[in-house]
Short mmCIF file of C-alpha atoms and ligand atoms in Angstrom, two decimals:
data_model
loop_
_atom_site.label_atom_id
_atom_site.label_comp_id
_atom_site.label_asym_id
_atom_site.label_seq_id
_atom_site.Cartn_x
_atom_site.Cartn_y
_atom_site.Cartn_z
CA MET A 99 -3.51 44.81 3.67
CA SER A 100 -4.91 41.98 1.58
CA SER A 101 -5.95 41.12 -1.91
CA SER A 102 -9.46 40.35 -0.68
CA THR A 103 -9.72 43.96 0.54
CA LEU A 104 -8.69 45.11 -2.93
CA GLN A 105 -11.23 42.78 -4.53
CA GLN A 106 -13.97 44.19 -2.30
CA ILE A 107 -13.09 47.72 -3.38
CA VAL A 108 -13.22 46.67 -7.05
CA ASP A 109 -16.59 44.98 -6.46
CA THR A 110 -17.90 48.15 -4.79
CA ALA A 111 -16.78 50.39 -7.66
CA ARG A 112 -18.37 48.02 -10.16
CA SER A 113 -21.67 47.72 -8.27
CA VAL A 114 -22.04 51.48 -7.74
CA ALA A 115 -21.31 52.07 -11.42
CA ARG A 116 -23.86 49.47 -12.51
CA GLU A 117 -26.61 50.33 -10.03
CA VAL A 118 -26.27 54.08 -9.57
CA ILE A 119 -24.37 55.58 -12.51
CA MET A 120 -25.04 53.67 -15.71
CA PRO A 121 -28.87 53.76 -15.59
CA HIS A 122 -28.54 57.55 -16.05
CA PHE A 123 -25.93 57.67 -18.82
CA LEU A 124 -27.34 59.79 -21.69
CA THR A 125 -30.21 61.17 -19.59
CA ALA A 126 -28.54 62.96 -16.63
CA GLN A 127 -29.08 66.73 -16.50
CA ARG A 128 -26.06 68.96 -15.93
CA ASN A 129 -25.69 71.41 -13.03
CA GLN A 130 -22.92 73.92 -12.45
CA LYS A 131 -20.83 74.35 -9.30
CA ASP A 132 -19.65 77.76 -8.02
CA ASP A 133 -16.27 77.20 -9.74
CA GLY A 134 -18.02 76.64 -13.09
CA SER A 135 -17.38 72.89 -13.27
CA LEU A 136 -20.22 70.45 -13.93
CA PHE A 137 -21.96 67.94 -11.71
CA THR A 138 -25.15 65.89 -11.89
CA VAL A 139 -27.45 64.33 -9.32
CA VAL A 140 -25.77 61.07 -10.35
CA ASP A 141 -22.38 62.30 -9.03
CA LEU A 142 -24.11 62.98 -5.70
CA ALA A 143 -25.95 59.65 -5.66
CA ALA A 144 -22.78 57.70 -6.48
CA GLN A 145 -20.92 59.57 -3.75
CA GLU A 146 -23.67 58.70 -1.24
CA ALA A 147 -23.55 55.02 -2.24
CA LEU A 148 -19.76 54.93 -1.78
CA ILE A 149 -20.00 56.73 1.59
CA GLU A 150 -22.36 53.99 2.70
CA ARG A 151 -20.49 50.98 1.25
CA LEU A 152 -16.73 51.68 1.58
CA PRO A 153 -16.62 51.84 5.41
CA ARG A 154 -17.97 48.26 5.41
CA ILE A 155 -14.57 47.27 3.92
CA ILE A 156 -12.38 49.50 6.14
CA ASP A 157 -14.23 51.46 8.76
CA ARG A 158 -12.82 54.91 8.05
CA PRO A 159 -14.51 58.12 6.78
CA VAL A 160 -14.99 58.93 3.11
CA LEU A 161 -13.79 62.24 1.62
CA GLY A 162 -15.66 62.89 -1.63
CA GLU A 163 -15.25 65.43 -4.39
CA GLU A 164 -18.85 66.58 -4.11
CA MET A 165 -18.63 67.52 -0.40
CA PRO A 166 -18.21 71.15 0.71
CA GLU A 167 -14.52 72.02 1.01
CA SER A 168 -14.94 72.78 4.73
CA VAL A 169 -16.09 69.18 5.30
CA GLN A 170 -13.26 67.80 3.14
CA LEU A 171 -10.69 69.78 5.16
CA ARG A 172 -12.12 68.62 8.47
CA LEU A 173 -12.10 64.98 7.37
CA TRP A 174 -8.57 65.34 5.97
CA HIS A 175 -7.26 66.80 9.23
CA GLU A 176 -8.75 63.89 11.15
CA SER A 177 -7.39 61.27 8.74
CA GLU A 178 -4.16 59.99 10.41
CA ASP A 179 -5.63 56.52 10.91
CA GLY A 180 -6.81 56.27 7.30
CA ILE A 181 -9.36 57.82 4.98
CA TRP A 182 -11.12 56.99 1.75
CA CYS A 183 -10.85 59.56 -1.04
CA ILE A 184 -13.31 59.22 -3.92
CA ASP A 185 -14.18 60.78 -7.22
CA PRO A 186 -17.65 59.28 -7.81
CA ILE A 187 -17.62 60.14 -11.52
CA ASP A 188 -14.32 61.26 -12.99
CA GLY A 189 -15.14 62.65 -16.42
CA THR A 190 -18.50 64.29 -15.67
CA THR A 191 -18.31 66.44 -18.82
CA ASN A 192 -17.97 63.26 -20.87
CA PHE A 193 -20.78 61.63 -18.86
CA VAL A 194 -23.29 64.44 -19.44
CA ASN A 195 -22.33 64.87 -23.10
CA GLY A 196 -22.76 61.17 -23.82
CA ILE A 197 -19.05 60.59 -24.45
CA PRO A 198 -18.40 57.03 -23.26
CA PHE A 199 -15.27 57.67 -21.21
CA PHE A 200 -15.53 58.20 -17.45
CA GLY A 201 -14.72 56.27 -14.31
CA VAL A 202 -15.20 55.74 -10.60
CA ALA A 203 -12.01 56.45 -8.64
CA ILE A 204 -11.43 55.15 -5.11
CA ALA A 205 -8.28 55.55 -3.01
CA TYR A 206 -7.58 54.45 0.53
CA ILE A 207 -4.99 56.76 2.08
CA GLN A 208 -3.04 56.26 5.28
CA GLY A 209 -0.17 58.40 6.55
CA GLY A 210 -0.41 60.63 3.49
CA ARG A 211 0.14 57.70 1.08
CA THR A 212 -2.34 55.87 -1.10
CA ARG A 213 -2.42 52.24 0.07
CA TYR A 214 -5.19 50.98 -2.22
CA GLY A 215 -6.26 52.44 -5.56
CA VAL A 216 -9.12 51.37 -7.83
CA VAL A 217 -10.38 53.05 -11.01
CA TYR A 218 -13.30 51.44 -12.81
CA ASN A 219 -14.46 52.20 -16.36
CA PRO A 220 -18.08 51.01 -16.64
CA MET A 221 -18.22 51.40 -20.42
CA THR A 222 -15.48 48.83 -20.97
CA ASP A 223 -15.88 46.92 -17.69
CA GLU A 224 -12.19 47.60 -17.02
CA ALA A 225 -11.08 47.67 -13.39
CA PHE A 226 -7.57 49.02 -12.80
CA TYR A 227 -6.32 48.38 -9.27
CA ALA A 228 -3.28 48.20 -7.02
CA HIS A 229 -2.28 47.99 -3.43
CA GLU A 230 0.99 49.45 -2.28
CA GLY A 231 3.84 47.04 -2.97
CA GLY A 232 1.61 44.49 -4.69
CA GLY A 233 1.82 45.46 -8.37
CA ALA A 234 -0.94 46.84 -10.56
CA PHE A 235 -3.58 44.96 -12.51
CA LEU A 236 -6.29 45.38 -15.12
CA ASN A 237 -9.03 42.76 -14.73
CA GLY A 238 -6.47 40.27 -13.37
CA ASN A 239 -3.73 41.03 -15.90
CA PRO A 240 -0.49 42.55 -14.57
CA LEU A 241 0.29 46.06 -15.80
CA PRO A 242 1.78 47.41 -17.99
CA LEU A 243 0.22 45.59 -20.95
CA ARG A 244 2.97 46.67 -23.37
CA THR A 245 6.50 48.01 -23.24
CA PRO A 246 6.40 51.82 -23.15
CA ALA A 247 8.07 53.81 -25.94
CA ARG A 248 11.82 54.05 -25.44
CA HIS A 249 12.11 57.73 -26.29
CA LEU A 250 9.94 60.81 -26.03
CA MET A 251 9.95 61.29 -29.81
CA ASP A 252 8.10 57.93 -30.11
CA ALA A 253 5.72 58.58 -27.21
CA VAL A 254 1.94 58.91 -27.21
CA ALA A 255 1.37 61.75 -24.75
CA GLY A 256 -1.68 62.49 -22.65
CA VAL A 257 -1.72 66.29 -22.34
CA ASP A 258 -4.57 68.10 -20.62
CA PHE A 259 -3.96 71.80 -21.27
CA LYS A 260 -6.06 72.87 -18.28
CA ARG A 261 -3.98 75.13 -15.97
CA ILE A 262 -0.74 74.66 -17.94
CA PRO A 263 1.48 77.80 -17.90
CA LYS A 264 1.04 79.73 -21.16
CA ALA A 265 4.66 79.52 -22.35
CA LEU A 266 4.65 75.77 -21.83
CA GLY A 267 1.27 75.35 -23.53
CA ASP A 268 2.52 77.30 -26.56
CA ALA A 269 5.67 75.18 -26.76
CA LEU A 270 3.67 71.95 -26.47
CA ALA A 271 1.37 73.07 -29.27
CA THR A 272 4.03 74.36 -31.66
CA GLN A 273 7.18 72.32 -30.92
CA SER A 274 5.72 69.10 -29.56
CA PRO A 275 8.49 66.64 -28.69
CA PHE A 276 6.34 63.50 -28.84
CA TYR A 277 4.86 61.37 -31.61
CA SER A 278 1.15 62.06 -30.91
CA GLN A 279 -1.09 63.63 -28.27
CA ARG A 280 -4.42 62.74 -26.64
CA ASN A 281 -6.75 64.22 -23.99
CA PHE A 282 -9.54 61.86 -22.95
CA GLY A 283 -11.29 63.95 -20.25
CA SER A 284 -10.92 61.63 -17.27
CA SER A 285 -7.76 62.18 -15.24
CA ALA A 286 -8.17 59.01 -13.19
CA LEU A 287 -8.43 56.85 -16.30
CA GLU A 288 -5.56 58.74 -17.95
CA TRP A 289 -3.33 57.71 -15.03
CA CYS A 290 -4.45 54.12 -15.64
CA PHE A 291 -3.64 54.45 -19.33
CA ILE A 292 -0.09 55.33 -18.25
CA ALA A 293 -0.14 52.23 -16.02
CA ALA A 294 -1.19 50.12 -19.00
CA ALA A 295 1.32 51.95 -21.25
CA ARG A 296 -1.54 52.94 -23.54
CA LEU A 297 -0.08 56.41 -22.93
CA ASP A 298 3.70 56.81 -22.57
CA VAL A 299 3.82 60.24 -20.91
CA TYR A 300 1.23 62.48 -19.29
CA LEU A 301 0.85 66.11 -18.21
CA HIS A 302 -1.98 67.91 -16.44
CA GLY A 303 -1.61 71.48 -15.18
CA GLY A 304 -3.59 71.09 -11.95
CA GLN A 305 -5.38 68.06 -10.53
CA MET A 306 -7.36 67.74 -7.32
CA MET A 307 -6.37 64.94 -4.95
CA TRP A 308 -9.31 62.72 -5.97
CA ASP A 309 -8.16 62.99 -9.61
CA PHE A 310 -4.79 61.38 -8.87
CA ALA A 311 -4.95 59.59 -5.49
CA ALA A 312 -6.01 56.20 -6.94
CA GLY A 313 -4.42 56.41 -10.38
CA SER A 314 -1.01 57.56 -9.17
CA LEU A 315 -0.62 54.40 -7.06
CA ILE A 316 -1.76 52.19 -9.96
CA ALA A 317 0.72 53.90 -12.29
CA ALA A 318 3.57 53.72 -9.77
CA GLU A 319 2.93 50.02 -9.15
CA ALA A 320 3.09 49.48 -12.91
CA GLY A 321 6.56 51.08 -13.06
CA ALA A 322 5.65 54.69 -13.92
CA ARG A 323 7.40 57.70 -12.38
CA CYS A 324 5.79 61.03 -11.58
CA SER A 325 6.25 64.38 -9.88
CA MET A 326 4.85 67.88 -9.88
CA LEU A 327 6.09 70.27 -12.59
CA ASP A 328 8.80 71.55 -10.23
CA GLY A 329 10.13 68.01 -9.72
CA GLU A 330 8.77 67.67 -6.17
CA ALA A 331 6.71 64.66 -5.08
CA LEU A 332 2.91 64.90 -5.51
CA ASP A 333 1.30 66.49 -2.51
CA MET A 334 -2.19 65.51 -1.39
CA ALA A 335 -4.65 67.87 0.33
CA PRO A 336 -8.21 69.03 -0.40
CA GLY A 337 -8.44 72.38 -2.17
CA ARG A 338 -4.96 72.11 -3.68
CA LYS A 339 -4.39 71.93 -7.44
CA THR A 340 -1.37 69.78 -8.23
CA PRO A 341 0.36 69.87 -11.62
CA VAL A 342 1.38 66.33 -12.59
CA VAL A 343 4.14 65.04 -14.88
CA VAL A 344 4.22 61.31 -15.51
CA GLY A 345 6.31 58.87 -17.57
CA ALA A 346 5.43 55.21 -18.04
CA SER A 347 9.10 54.40 -17.35
CA ALA A 348 11.81 56.18 -15.36
CA ASP A 349 13.70 57.02 -18.58
CA LEU A 350 10.62 58.50 -20.24
CA TYR A 351 9.79 60.50 -17.13
CA ARG A 352 13.31 61.99 -17.08
CA GLU A 353 13.27 62.87 -20.78
CA TRP A 354 9.74 64.39 -20.50
CA MET A 355 10.64 66.34 -17.38
CA ASP A 356 13.83 67.70 -18.97
CA TRP A 357 11.89 68.89 -22.01
CA LEU A 358 9.14 70.48 -19.89
CA SER A 359 11.69 72.24 -17.65
CA ALA A 360 13.47 73.64 -20.71
CA HIS A 361 10.20 74.95 -22.20
CA GLY A 362 8.60 76.96 -19.40
CA GLY A 363 7.57 74.15 -17.05
CA ARG A 364 9.21 75.73 -14.01
C1 IPD B 510 -12.11 66.36 -14.30
C2 IPD B 510 -11.55 65.38 -15.29
C3 IPD B 510 -10.84 66.11 -16.41
C4 IPD B 510 -9.77 67.05 -15.88
C5 IPD B 510 -10.30 67.98 -14.82
C6 IPD B 510 -11.01 67.21 -13.72
P1 IPD B 510 -14.36 65.64 -13.01
O1 IPD B 510 -12.73 65.68 -13.23
O2 IPD B 510 -10.66 64.48 -14.67
O3 IPD B 510 -10.22 65.21 -17.28
O4 IPD B 510 -9.26 67.84 -16.92
O5 IPD B 510 -9.22 68.72 -14.29
O6 IPD B 510 -11.56 68.13 -12.81
O7 IPD B 510 -14.79 67.06 -12.74
O8 IPD B 510 -14.96 65.10 -14.25
O9 IPD B 510 -14.47 64.77 -11.82
CA1 CA B 511 -12.17 64.34 -11.29
CA1 CA B 512 -15.95 64.00 -10.38
#
């Protein structure tokens, strides 16, 4: 575990974004997966580049979003000694629509825990990164960048309504307990916005492991608290959709969780 390892991961995310992803921003053609979600040849090319480069840093296999689920499951079941988990472009809908908000997410997982997490936003050249126990940073600056709101009523909330139970979605829309709400379209970066306290609380109804593996470590190292909607710890495995509840501080998490539980969250 070393800061030079972390720096190499950041450098890899930045170089893949610059060399493989950004030359195709605004020109990439969309394709549709069996589940209806979008991907482009750029997602595949970025995944290939990361599969080639990350094992040069730590020589373990890479599990990528764009692999068949059968391959992901096999890799995951062989991962006790460590595995990379990547989302080559998080925010593909933004990427193909020309909305300048997407990122490269890289996690290194060992023993079921994320040990290194890096999320890179090529549009702003912002690298968010952490290693377990070492704090979280944005381009060298310790996170969070500001003090989170003290109370939910003052909070800026990231709420992605995808897969949120109907009763809870209705309550969020009609009796919102926070000051203001956003949904940026890149889960990995939204976790980093919690880490920076650009967002105070966050909710997503069902994320895949590559959506949260990197960002959840970065947020935790910045002082955030999180769980699934039922209060249990986040659970990583391919093929599983995990609802996430996050607060930029322990107090905010508790207040957010209490409100969600009282309004159809469990
Ligand atoms: C998606 C984004 C989006 C979230 C979806 C994810 P992708 O990831 O993070 O914000 O709402 O649940 O699948 O497909 O762009 O990698
Ligand atoms: Ca994603
Ligand atoms: Ca993706």
